[in-house]
Coordinates of C-alpha atoms (C1' of nucleotides) in Angstrom, one line a residue:
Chain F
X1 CA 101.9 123.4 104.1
X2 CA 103.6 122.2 100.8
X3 CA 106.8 120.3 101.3
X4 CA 109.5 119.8 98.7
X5 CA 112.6 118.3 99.1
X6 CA 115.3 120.7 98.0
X7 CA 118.6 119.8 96.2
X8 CA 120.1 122.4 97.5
X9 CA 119.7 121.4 101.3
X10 CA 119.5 118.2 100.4
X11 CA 115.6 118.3 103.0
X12 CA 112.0 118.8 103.3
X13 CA 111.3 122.8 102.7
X14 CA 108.3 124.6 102.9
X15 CA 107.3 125.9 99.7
X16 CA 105.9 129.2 99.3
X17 CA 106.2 131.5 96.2
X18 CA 108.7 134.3 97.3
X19 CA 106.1 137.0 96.4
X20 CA 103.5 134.7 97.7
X21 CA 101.1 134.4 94.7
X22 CA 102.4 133.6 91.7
X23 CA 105.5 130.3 91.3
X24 CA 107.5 130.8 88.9
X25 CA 109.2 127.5 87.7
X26 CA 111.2 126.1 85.0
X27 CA 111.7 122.8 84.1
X28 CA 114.7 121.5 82.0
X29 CA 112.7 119.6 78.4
X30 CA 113.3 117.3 76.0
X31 CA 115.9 117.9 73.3
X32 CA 114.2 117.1 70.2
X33 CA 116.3 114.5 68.0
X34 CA 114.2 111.5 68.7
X35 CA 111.3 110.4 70.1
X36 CA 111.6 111.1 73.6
X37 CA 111.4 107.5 75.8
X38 CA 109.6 106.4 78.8
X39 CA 112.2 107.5 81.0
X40 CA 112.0 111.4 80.1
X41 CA 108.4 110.7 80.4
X42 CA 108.6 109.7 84.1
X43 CA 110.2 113.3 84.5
X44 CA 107.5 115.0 82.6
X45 CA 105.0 113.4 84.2
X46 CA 106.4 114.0 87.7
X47 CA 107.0 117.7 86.6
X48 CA 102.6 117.5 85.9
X49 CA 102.6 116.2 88.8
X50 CA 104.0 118.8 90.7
X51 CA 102.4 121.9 88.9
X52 CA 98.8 120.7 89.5
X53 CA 99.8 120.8 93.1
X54 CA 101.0 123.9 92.7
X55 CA 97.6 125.4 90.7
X56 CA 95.8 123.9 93.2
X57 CA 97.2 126.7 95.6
X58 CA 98.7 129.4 93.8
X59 CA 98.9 131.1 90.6
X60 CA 101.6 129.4 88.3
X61 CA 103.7 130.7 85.5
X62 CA 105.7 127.5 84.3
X63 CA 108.6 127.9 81.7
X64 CA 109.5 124.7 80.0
X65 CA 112.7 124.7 77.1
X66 CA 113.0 122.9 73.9
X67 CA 116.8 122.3 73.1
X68 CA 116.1 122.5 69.6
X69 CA 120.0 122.4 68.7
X70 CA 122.9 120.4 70.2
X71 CA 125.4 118.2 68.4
X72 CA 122.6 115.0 68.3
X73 CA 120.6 117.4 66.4
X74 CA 123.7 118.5 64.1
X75 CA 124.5 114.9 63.1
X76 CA 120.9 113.5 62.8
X77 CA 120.6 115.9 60.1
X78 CA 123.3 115.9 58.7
X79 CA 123.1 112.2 58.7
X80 CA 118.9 112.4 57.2
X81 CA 119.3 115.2 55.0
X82 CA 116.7 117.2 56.4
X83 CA 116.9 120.7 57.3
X84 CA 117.3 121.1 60.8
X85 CA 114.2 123.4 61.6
X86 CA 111.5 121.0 59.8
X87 CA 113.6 118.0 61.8
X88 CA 112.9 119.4 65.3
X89 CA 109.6 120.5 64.5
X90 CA 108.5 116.8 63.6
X91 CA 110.1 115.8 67.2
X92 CA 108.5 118.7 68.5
X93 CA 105.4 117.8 67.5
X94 CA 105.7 114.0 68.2
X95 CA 106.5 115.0 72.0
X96 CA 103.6 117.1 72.3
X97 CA 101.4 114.8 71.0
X98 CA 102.8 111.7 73.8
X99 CA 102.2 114.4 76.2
X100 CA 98.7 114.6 75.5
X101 CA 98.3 110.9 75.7
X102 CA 100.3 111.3 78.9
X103 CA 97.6 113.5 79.9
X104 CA 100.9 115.9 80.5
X105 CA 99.7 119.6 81.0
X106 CA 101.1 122.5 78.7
X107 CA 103.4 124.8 80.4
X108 CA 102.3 128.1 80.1
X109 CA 105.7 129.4 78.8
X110 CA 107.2 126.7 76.0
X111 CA 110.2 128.3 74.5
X112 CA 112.2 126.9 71.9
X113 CA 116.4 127.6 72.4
X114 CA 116.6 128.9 68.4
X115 CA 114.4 131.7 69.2
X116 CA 116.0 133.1 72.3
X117 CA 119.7 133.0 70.5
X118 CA 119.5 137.1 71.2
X119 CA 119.1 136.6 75.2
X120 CA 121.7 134.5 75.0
X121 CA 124.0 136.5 73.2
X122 CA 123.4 139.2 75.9
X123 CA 124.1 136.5 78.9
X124 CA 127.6 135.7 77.2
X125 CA 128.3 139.2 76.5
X126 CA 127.7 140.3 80.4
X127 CA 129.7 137.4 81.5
X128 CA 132.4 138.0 79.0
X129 CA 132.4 142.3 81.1
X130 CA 132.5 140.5 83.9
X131 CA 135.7 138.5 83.8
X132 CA 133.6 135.1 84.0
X133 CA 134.1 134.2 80.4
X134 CA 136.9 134.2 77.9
X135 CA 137.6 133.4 74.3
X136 CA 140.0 130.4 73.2
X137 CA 140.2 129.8 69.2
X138 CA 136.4 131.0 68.6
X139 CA 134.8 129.8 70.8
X140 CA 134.1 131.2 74.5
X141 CA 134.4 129.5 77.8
X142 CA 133.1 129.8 81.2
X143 CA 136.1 130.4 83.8
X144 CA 134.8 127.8 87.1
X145 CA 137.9 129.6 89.0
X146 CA 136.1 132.8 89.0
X147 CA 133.2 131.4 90.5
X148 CA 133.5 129.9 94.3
X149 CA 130.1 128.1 94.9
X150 CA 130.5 126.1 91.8
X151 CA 130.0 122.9 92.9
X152 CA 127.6 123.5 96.0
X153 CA 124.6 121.9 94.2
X154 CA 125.9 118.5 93.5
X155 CA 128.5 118.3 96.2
X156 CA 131.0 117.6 93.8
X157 CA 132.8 120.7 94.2
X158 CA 135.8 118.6 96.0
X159 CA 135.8 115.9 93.7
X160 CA 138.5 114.7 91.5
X161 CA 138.1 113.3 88.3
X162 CA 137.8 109.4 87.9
X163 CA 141.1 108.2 86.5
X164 CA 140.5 107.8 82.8
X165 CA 136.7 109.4 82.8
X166 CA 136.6 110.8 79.1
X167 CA 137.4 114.8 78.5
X168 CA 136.5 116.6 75.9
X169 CA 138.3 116.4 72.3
X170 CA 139.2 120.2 72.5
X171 CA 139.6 120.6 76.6
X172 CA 143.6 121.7 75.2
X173 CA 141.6 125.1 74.6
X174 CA 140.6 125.8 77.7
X175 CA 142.0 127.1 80.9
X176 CA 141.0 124.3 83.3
X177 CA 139.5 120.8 81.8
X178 CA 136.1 121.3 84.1
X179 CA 135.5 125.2 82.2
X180 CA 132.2 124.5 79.8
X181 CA 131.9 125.8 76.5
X182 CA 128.6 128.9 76.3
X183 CA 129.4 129.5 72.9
X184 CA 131.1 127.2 69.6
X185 CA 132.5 128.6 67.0
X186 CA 131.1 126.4 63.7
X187 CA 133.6 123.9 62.7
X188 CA 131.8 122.3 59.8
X189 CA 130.5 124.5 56.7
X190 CA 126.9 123.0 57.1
X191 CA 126.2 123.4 60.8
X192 CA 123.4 126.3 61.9
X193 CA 125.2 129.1 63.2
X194 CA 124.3 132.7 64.2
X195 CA 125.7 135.8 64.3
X196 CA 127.2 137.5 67.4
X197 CA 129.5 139.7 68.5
X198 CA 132.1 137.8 69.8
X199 CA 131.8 135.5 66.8
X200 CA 129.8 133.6 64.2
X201 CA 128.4 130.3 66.2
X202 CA 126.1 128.9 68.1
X203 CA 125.3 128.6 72.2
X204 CA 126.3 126.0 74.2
X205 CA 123.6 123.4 76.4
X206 CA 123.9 125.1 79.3
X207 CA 123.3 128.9 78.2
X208 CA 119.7 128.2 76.7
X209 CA 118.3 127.6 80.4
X210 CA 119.9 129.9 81.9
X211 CA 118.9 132.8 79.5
X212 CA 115.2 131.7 79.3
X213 CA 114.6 131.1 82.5
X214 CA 116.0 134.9 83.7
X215 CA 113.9 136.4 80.6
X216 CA 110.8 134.8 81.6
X217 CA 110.9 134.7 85.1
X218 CA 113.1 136.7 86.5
X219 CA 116.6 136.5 88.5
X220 CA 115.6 134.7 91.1
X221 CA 113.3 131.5 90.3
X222 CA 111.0 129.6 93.0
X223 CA 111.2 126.0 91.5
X224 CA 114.2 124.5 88.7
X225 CA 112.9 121.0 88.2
X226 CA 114.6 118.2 85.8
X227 CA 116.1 115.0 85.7
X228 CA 118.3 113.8 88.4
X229 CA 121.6 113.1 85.9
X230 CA 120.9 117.0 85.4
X231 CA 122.2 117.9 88.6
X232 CA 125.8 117.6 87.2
X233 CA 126.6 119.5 85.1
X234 CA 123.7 121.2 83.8
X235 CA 121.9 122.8 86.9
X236 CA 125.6 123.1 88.6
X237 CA 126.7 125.3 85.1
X238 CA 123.2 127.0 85.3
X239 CA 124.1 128.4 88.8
X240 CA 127.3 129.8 87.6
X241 CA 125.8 131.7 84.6
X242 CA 122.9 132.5 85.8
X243 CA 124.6 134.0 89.2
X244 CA 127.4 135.3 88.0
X245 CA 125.7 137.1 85.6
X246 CA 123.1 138.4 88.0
X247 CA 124.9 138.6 91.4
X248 CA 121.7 136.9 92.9
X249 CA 120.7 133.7 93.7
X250 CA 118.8 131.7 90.7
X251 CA 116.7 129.4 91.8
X252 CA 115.0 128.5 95.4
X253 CA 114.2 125.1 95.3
X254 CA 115.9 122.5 93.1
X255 CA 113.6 119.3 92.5
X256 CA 115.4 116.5 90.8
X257 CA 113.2 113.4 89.8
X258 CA 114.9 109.9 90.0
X259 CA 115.4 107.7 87.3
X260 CA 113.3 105.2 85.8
X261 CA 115.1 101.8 85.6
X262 CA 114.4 99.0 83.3
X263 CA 115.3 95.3 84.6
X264 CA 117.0 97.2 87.3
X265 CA 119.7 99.3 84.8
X266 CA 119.4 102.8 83.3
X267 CA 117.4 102.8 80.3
X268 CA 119.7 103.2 77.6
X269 CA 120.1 102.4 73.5
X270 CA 122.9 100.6 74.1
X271 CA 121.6 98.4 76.7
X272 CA 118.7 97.3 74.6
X273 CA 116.2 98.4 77.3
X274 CA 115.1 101.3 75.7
X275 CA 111.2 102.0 75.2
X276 CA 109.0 105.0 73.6
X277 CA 105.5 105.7 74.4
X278 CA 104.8 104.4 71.5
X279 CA 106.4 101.1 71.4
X280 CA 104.6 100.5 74.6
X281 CA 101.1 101.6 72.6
X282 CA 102.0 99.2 70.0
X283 CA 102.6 96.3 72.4
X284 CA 99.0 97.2 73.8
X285 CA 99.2 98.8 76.8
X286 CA 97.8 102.0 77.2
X287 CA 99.0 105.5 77.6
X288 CA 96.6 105.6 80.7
X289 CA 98.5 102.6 82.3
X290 CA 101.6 104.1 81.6
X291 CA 100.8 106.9 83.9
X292 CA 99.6 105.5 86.9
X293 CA 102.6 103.4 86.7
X294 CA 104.8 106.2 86.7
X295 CA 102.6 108.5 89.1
X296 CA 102.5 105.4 91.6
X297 CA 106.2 105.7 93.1
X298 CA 107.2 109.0 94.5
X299 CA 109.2 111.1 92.1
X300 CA 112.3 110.8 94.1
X301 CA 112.6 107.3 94.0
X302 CA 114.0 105.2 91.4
X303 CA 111.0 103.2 89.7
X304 CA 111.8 99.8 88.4
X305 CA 110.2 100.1 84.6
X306 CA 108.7 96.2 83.9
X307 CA 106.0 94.9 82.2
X308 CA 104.9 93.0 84.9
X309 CA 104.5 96.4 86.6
X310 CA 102.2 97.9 83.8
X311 CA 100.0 94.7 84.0
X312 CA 99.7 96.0 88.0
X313 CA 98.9 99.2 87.0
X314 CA 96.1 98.0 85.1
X315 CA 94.5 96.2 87.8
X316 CA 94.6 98.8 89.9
X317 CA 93.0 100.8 87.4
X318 CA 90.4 98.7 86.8
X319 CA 89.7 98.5 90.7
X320 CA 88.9 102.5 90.1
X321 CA 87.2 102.0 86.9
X322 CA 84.5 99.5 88.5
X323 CA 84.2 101.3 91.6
X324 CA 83.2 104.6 89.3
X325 CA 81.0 102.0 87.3
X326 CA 79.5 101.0 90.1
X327 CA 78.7 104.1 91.7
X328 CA 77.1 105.2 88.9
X329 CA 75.0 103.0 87.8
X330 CA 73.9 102.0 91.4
X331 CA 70.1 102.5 92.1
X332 CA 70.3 104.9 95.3
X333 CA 67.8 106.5 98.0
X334 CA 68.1 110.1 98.7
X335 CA 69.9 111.7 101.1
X336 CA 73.3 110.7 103.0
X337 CA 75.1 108.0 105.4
X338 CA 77.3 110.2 108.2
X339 CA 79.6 107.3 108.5
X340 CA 80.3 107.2 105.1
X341 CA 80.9 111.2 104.5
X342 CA 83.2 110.5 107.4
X343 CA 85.2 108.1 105.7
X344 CA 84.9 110.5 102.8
X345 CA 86.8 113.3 105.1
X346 CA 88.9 111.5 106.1
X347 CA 90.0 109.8 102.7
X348 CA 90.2 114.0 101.1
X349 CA 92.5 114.5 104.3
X350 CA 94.3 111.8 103.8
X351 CA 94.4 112.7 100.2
X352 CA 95.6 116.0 100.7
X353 CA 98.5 115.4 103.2
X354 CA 99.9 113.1 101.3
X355 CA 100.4 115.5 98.3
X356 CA 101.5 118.3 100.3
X357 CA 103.7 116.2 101.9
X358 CA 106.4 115.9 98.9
X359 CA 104.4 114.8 96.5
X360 CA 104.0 111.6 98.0
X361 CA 101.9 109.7 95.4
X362 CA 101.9 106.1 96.9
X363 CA 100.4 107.7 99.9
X364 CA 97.6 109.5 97.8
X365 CA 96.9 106.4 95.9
X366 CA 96.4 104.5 99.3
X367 CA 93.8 107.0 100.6
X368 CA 92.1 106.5 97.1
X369 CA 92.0 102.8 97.8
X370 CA 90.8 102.9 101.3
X371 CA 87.9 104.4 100.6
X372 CA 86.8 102.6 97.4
X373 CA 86.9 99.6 100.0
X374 CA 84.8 101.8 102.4
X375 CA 82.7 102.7 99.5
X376 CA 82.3 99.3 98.0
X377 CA 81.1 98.1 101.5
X378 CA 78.1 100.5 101.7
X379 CA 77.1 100.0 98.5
X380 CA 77.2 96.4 99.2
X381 CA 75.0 97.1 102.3
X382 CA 72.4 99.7 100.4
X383 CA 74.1 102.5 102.9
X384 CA 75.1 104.6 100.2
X385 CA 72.8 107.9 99.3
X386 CA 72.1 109.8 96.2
X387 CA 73.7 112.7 98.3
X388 CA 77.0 110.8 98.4
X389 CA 77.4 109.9 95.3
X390 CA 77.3 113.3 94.3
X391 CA 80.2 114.1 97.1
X392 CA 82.7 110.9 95.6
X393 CA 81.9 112.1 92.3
X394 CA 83.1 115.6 93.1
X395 CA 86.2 114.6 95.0
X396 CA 87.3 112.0 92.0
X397 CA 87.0 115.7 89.8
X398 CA 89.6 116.4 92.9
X399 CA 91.9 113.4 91.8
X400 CA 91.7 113.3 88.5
X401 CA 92.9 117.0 88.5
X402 CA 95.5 116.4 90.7
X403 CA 96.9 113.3 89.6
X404 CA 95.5 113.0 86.2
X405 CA 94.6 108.9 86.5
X406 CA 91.1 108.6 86.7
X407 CA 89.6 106.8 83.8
X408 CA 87.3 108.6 81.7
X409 CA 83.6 106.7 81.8
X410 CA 81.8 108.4 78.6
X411 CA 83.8 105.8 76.2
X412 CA 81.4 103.2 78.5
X413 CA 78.3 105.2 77.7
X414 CA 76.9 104.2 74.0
X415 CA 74.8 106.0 71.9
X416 CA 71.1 104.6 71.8
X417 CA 70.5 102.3 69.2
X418 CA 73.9 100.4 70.3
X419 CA 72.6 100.1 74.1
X420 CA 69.2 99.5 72.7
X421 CA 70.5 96.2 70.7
X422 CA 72.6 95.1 73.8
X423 CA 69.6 95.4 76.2
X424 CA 67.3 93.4 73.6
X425 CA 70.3 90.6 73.9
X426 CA 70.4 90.9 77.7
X427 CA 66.5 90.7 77.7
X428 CA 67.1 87.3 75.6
X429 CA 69.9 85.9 77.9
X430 CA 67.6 86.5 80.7
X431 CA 64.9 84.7 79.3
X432 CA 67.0 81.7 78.6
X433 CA 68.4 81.7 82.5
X434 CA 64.8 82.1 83.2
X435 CA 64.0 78.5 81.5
X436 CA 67.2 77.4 82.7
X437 CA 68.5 76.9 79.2
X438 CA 72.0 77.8 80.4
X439 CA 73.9 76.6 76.8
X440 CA 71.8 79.6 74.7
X441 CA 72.1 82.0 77.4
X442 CA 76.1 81.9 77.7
X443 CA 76.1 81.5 74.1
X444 CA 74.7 85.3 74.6
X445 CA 77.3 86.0 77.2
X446 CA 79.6 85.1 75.1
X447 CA 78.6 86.9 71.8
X448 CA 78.5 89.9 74.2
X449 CA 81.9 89.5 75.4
X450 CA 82.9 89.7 71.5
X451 CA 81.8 92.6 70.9
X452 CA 83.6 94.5 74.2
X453 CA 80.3 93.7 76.4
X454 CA 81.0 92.2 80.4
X455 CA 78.1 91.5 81.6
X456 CA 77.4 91.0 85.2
X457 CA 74.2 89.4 87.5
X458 CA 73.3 91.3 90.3
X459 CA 70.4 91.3 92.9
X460 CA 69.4 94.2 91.1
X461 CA 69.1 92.9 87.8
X462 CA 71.6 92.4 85.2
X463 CA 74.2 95.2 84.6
X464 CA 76.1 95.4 81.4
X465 CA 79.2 97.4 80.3
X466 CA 81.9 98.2 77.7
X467 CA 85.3 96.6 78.3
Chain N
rG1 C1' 138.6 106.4 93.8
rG2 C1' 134.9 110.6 95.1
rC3 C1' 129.7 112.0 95.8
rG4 C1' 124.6 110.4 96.4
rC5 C1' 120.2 107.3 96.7
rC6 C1' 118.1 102.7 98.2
rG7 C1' 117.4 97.6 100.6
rU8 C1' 109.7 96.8 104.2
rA9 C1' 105.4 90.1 102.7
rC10 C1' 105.5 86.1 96.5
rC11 C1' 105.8 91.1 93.3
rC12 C1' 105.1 96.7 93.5
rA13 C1' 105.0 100.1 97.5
rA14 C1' 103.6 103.8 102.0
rG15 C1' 105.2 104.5 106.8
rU16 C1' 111.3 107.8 109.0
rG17 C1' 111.0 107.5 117.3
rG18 C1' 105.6 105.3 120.5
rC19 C1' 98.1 102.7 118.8
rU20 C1' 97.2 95.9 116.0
rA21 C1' 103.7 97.8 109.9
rA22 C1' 98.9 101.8 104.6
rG23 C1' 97.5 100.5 99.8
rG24 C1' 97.8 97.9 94.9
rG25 C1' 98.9 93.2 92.4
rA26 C1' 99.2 87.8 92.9
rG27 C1' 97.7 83.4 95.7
rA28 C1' 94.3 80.6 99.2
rG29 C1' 89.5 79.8 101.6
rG30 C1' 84.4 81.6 102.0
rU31 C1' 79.5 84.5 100.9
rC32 C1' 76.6 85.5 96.4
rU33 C1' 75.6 83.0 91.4
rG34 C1' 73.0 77.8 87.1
rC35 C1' 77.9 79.1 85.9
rA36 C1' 80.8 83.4 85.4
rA37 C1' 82.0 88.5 86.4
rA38 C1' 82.1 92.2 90.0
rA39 C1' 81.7 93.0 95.1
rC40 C1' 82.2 91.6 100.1
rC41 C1' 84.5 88.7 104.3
rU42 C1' 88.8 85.9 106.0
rU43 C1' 93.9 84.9 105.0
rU44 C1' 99.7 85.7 103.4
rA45 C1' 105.9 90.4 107.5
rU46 C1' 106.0 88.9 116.4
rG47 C1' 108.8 91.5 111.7
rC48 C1' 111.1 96.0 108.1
rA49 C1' 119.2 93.4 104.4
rU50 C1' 122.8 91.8 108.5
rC51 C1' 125.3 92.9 113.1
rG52 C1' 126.2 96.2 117.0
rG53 C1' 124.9 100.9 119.6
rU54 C1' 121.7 105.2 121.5
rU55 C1' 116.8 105.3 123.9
rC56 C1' 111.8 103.8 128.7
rG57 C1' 110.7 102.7 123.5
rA58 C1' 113.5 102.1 116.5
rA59 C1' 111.7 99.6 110.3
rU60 C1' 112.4 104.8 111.6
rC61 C1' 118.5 107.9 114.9
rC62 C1' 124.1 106.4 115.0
rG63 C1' 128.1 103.1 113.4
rA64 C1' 129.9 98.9 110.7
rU65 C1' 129.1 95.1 107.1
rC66 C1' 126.7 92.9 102.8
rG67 C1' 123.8 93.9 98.4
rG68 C1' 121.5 97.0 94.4
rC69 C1' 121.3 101.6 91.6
rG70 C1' 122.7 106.4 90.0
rC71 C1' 126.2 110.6 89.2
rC72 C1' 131.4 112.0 88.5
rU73 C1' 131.3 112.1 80.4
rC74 C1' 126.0 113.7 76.2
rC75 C1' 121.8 112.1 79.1
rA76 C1' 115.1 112.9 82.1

RNA sequence: GGCGCCGUACCCAAGUGGCUAAGGGAGAGGUCUGCAAAACCUUUAUGCAUCGGUUCGAAUCCGAUCGGCGCCUCCA
C-alpha cells in the first residue's frame, strides 16, 4: 500500500492508478530563463523520487512542461538580444544537463509550452462557449464567478486580500481583480505572438498546464506534483480551466513539495541566498552530495539548505561508500549466515515501508544505516558469506534505483598498469614497516595519499583505494 | 489580517496513542595499529518549545501561549 498525502484532503491516501496499471502524472517544470537553482532542484528531485516509487509498482506515463515563454523570458531577451527560441534552448539544455548530474530521471512525456500553442487555443476557445471566459481590450480572462470550487485546493477560497498586496497593472480590464489572464494580446512590437482566433497573442501561465496535461493524459489525471508556492494560484487556476472545460475532475492526488530554505529564509535573488547546481560544483561539492542532502528530509518538509548540511551529507555518504568497499573487497567463505539474511529482511522491509509510507526518505535512509552497522559487525567477526554478499549487493541495485544515492564504485577500480604501480609501492611500504623503518614507509603513505590513494592496514593484509 | 506547515540530543532528522524515543553528523572513552585510516564497542534527550486538558497510558489527541517558516503577488 502506497500512501501520499493529498492536497486536496489535506491526508494520507492510498494511491492506486484509477485504471489500475498505468499513472498518469504531470509535474509542473522549470521555466527556462535562468539556470534553474537548488531550490527547483529539491522539487525535481522529490518529483524522481516519487516516480521510481511509482515504476517500481506500476506502469508510469509522466508528463513534465517546459514554460518556454512568460514575461522573464520576454525581457531577458529583449534585454540579451537573443532570439527567444535559441535563448530557451540554451536553458533547456543547461537544466537537462544538472538533471543528469542530479541523477534526475527523464519524464517520458517532456513537452515544451511553444509547441502545444494549438491545444491551447482550443482550451480558451471551449471556455470562451462556455461562458467561463471573456474578452477585455485583447486579451481574454478567466471569469472565477462562474466557477464555485475555485478556491477548494488552497483553502483560500474565503480569503480576502492583504491590505495593500500588489494587483496587477491592468486588473482595470477585468471583471473581478482575482480573474487571470489565459490569453495577452501583444503590447510591444517585438514580443512572440501567435495567431488565434480570438486574437493575435500569446497564452497565459496557467493555460500551458492545463492543455498539456488533458492532451497527454487525459481529463482526469492520477498525480499533479509541483512546488508548494504553486498551490496558489497555479494549481487552484489549473482546476478551474481544466474543469470547467471538461466538466470532470482533473487531477486525483495533488503532491506539493516544501520549500528548501537557506539560513532559514526562502531562497531568493534578492536575499543573496541564492545557489545553482553549479555554483555548488564550483565550490567543490558534488552533485552526488547534493542529492542525498535533498533526498534525506521528507519532501513535505521544509529542508534547511547549509553548507554545514552538505559536509553531513558527505559523511554519510562515505559511511555507504566504505561499507560497499568493504564488502567487496572482503575475502569471504561460501555459503550464508541466517542471522545476517535476517537482518537483511528485515532492513528491505523496513526499506520498503518506509517508501510506501509517503515517501518517507529519513526512514529509508535509517534502515539503510542499520544494516550497514549489522553488516559491518559480521564482517568484523568473519560471519559474513559469499552468498550474502551477493544478496546486499542486489538489494543496494534496490536502493540505488529507488533513491538514486548510492555511489558508483567502478571510478575506484583502475585499470592495470595504474593498480599494478600502486601495489609495487604498497609492496615497498610494507617492506619498510617490515624493518620498522616507519619514516620511508609513511613517506610512501604519504606519496599515496597524493595521488588520491587511502591506504588502510588490516589483519588481512593491506587494502588500498581511490579517494 | 486570512490560510497553512513546523518546533524531538551540540547539528541534521525518523517516530504521530502503549516494548528500553530510529538513523546520520559531531564530540568523548576504549579495542585494533609502529602510527594512521577504516571498522567495532561504550557514551551524549527519565525526556520530545511552554502551560493546561482528554486518557489506564501522549512526543504522538485537544486547547492556549511562545517561537520559526511559507502562501495570500511572478516564484519549485
Amino acid at each position: 500500500m502506497f500512501k501520499l498525502t493529498n492536497t486536496l484532503t489535506g491526508e494520507q491516501e492510498v494511491f492506486e492508478p484509477q485504471d489500475k496499471e498505468t499513472v498518469r502524472m504531470y509535474t509542473c517544470g522549470p521555466t527556462v530563463y535562468n539556470f534553474v537553482h537548488i531550490g527547483n532542484f529539491r522539487t525535481f528531485v522529490f518529483q524522481d523520487i516519487l516516480r521510481r516509487q511509482l515504476s517500481s509498482k506500476w506502469k508510469l506515463k509522466h508528463v513534465m512542461n517546459i514554460t518556454d515563454i512568460d514575461d522573464k523570458i520576454i525581457a531577458r531577451s529583449i534585454e540579451t538580444g537573443q532570439d527567444i527560441k535559441s535563448y530557451t534552448a540554451d536553458y533547456t539544455a543547461a537544466f537537462f544537463e544538472d538533471c543528469d548530474q542530479l541523477r534526475i530521471q527523464k519524464p517520458e512525456i517532456i513537452a515544451p509550452a511553444t509547441e502545444h500553442i494549438g491545444e491551447m487555443i482550443d482550451l480558451v476557445n471551449r471556455l470562451l462557449a462556455a461562458g467561463y471566459a471573456y474578452r477585455e481590450g485583447d486579451s481574454i480572462y478567466y471569469r472565477i464567478s462562474r466557477f464555485p470550487a475555485y478556491g477548494r485546493l488552497s483553502r483560500l477560497d474565503k480569503r480576502e486580500l492583504k491590505v495593500g498586496a500588489r494587483v496587477e497593472a491592468d486588473e482595470y480590464e477585468k471583471e473581478e481583480p482575482r480573474d487571470f489572464v489565459l490569453w495577452k494580446a501583444a503590447k510591444d512590437a517585438r514580443e512572440p505572438r501567435w495567431p488565434a482566433p480570438f486574437g493575435e497573442g500569446r497564452p497565459g501561465w496557467h493555460l500551458e498546464c492545463s492543455a498539456m496535461a488533458m492532451k497527454y493524459l487525459g481529463d482526469t489525471l492520477d498525480l499533479h506534483c509541483g512546488g508548494i508556492d504553486l498551490l496558489f494560484p497555479h494549481h487552484e487556476n489549473e482546476i478551474a480551466q481544466s474543469e470547467a472545460a471538461t466538466g470532470r475532475p482533473f487531477v486525483r492526488f495533488w503532491i506539493h513539495g516544501e520549500h528548501l530554505l537557506v539560513d532559514g529564509e526562502k531562497m531568493s535573488k534578492s536575499k543573496g541566498n541564492f545557489y545553482t547546481l553549479r555554483d555548488l560544483l564550483n565550490k567543490g561539492y558534488d552533485a552526488l552530495t547534493i542529492r542525498y542532502l535533498l533526498v534525506s528530509v521528507r519532501y513535505r518538509k521544509q529542508l534547511n539548505f547549509t553548507l554545514e548540511g552538505l559536509k553531513e551529507a558527505q559523511a554519510a555518504l562515505d559511511r555507504i561508500k566504505e561499507f560497499l568497499f568493504r564488502l567487496r573487497t572482503a575475502k569471504l567463505e561460501p555459503g550464508s549466515n541466517a542471522i545476517l539474511a535476517g537482518c537483511l529482511a528485515n532492513a528491505r522491509e523496513q526499506f520498503e515501508a518506509a517508501l510506501d509510507d509517503d515517501l518517507n526518505t529519513s526512514g529509508a535512509l535509517g534502515a539503510i544505516f542499520v544494516f550497514i552497522s549489522e553488516a559491518n559487525v559480521a564482517l568484523e567477526h568473519g560471519r559474513l558469506g559469499e552468498a550474502d554478499r551477493m544478496e546486499i549487493q542486489e538489494w543496494f541495485k534496490v536502493i540505488d534505483a529507488r533513491l538514486g544515492i548510492v555511489p558508483a564504485m567502478e571510478h575506484l577500480v583502475l585499470d592495470d598498469k595504474q593498480a599494478e604501480q600502486i601495489e609495487m609501492l604498497v609492496r615497498q611500504r610494507n617492506e619498510a614497516r617490515r624493518n620498522r623503518n616507519f619514516a620511508l614507509s609513511d613517506q610512501i603513505r604519504q606519496q599515496l595519499f597524493d595521488r588520491g590513494v587511502v591506504i588502510e592496514d588490516t589483519r588481512e593484509g593491506t587494502r588500498w583505494r581511490q579517494k
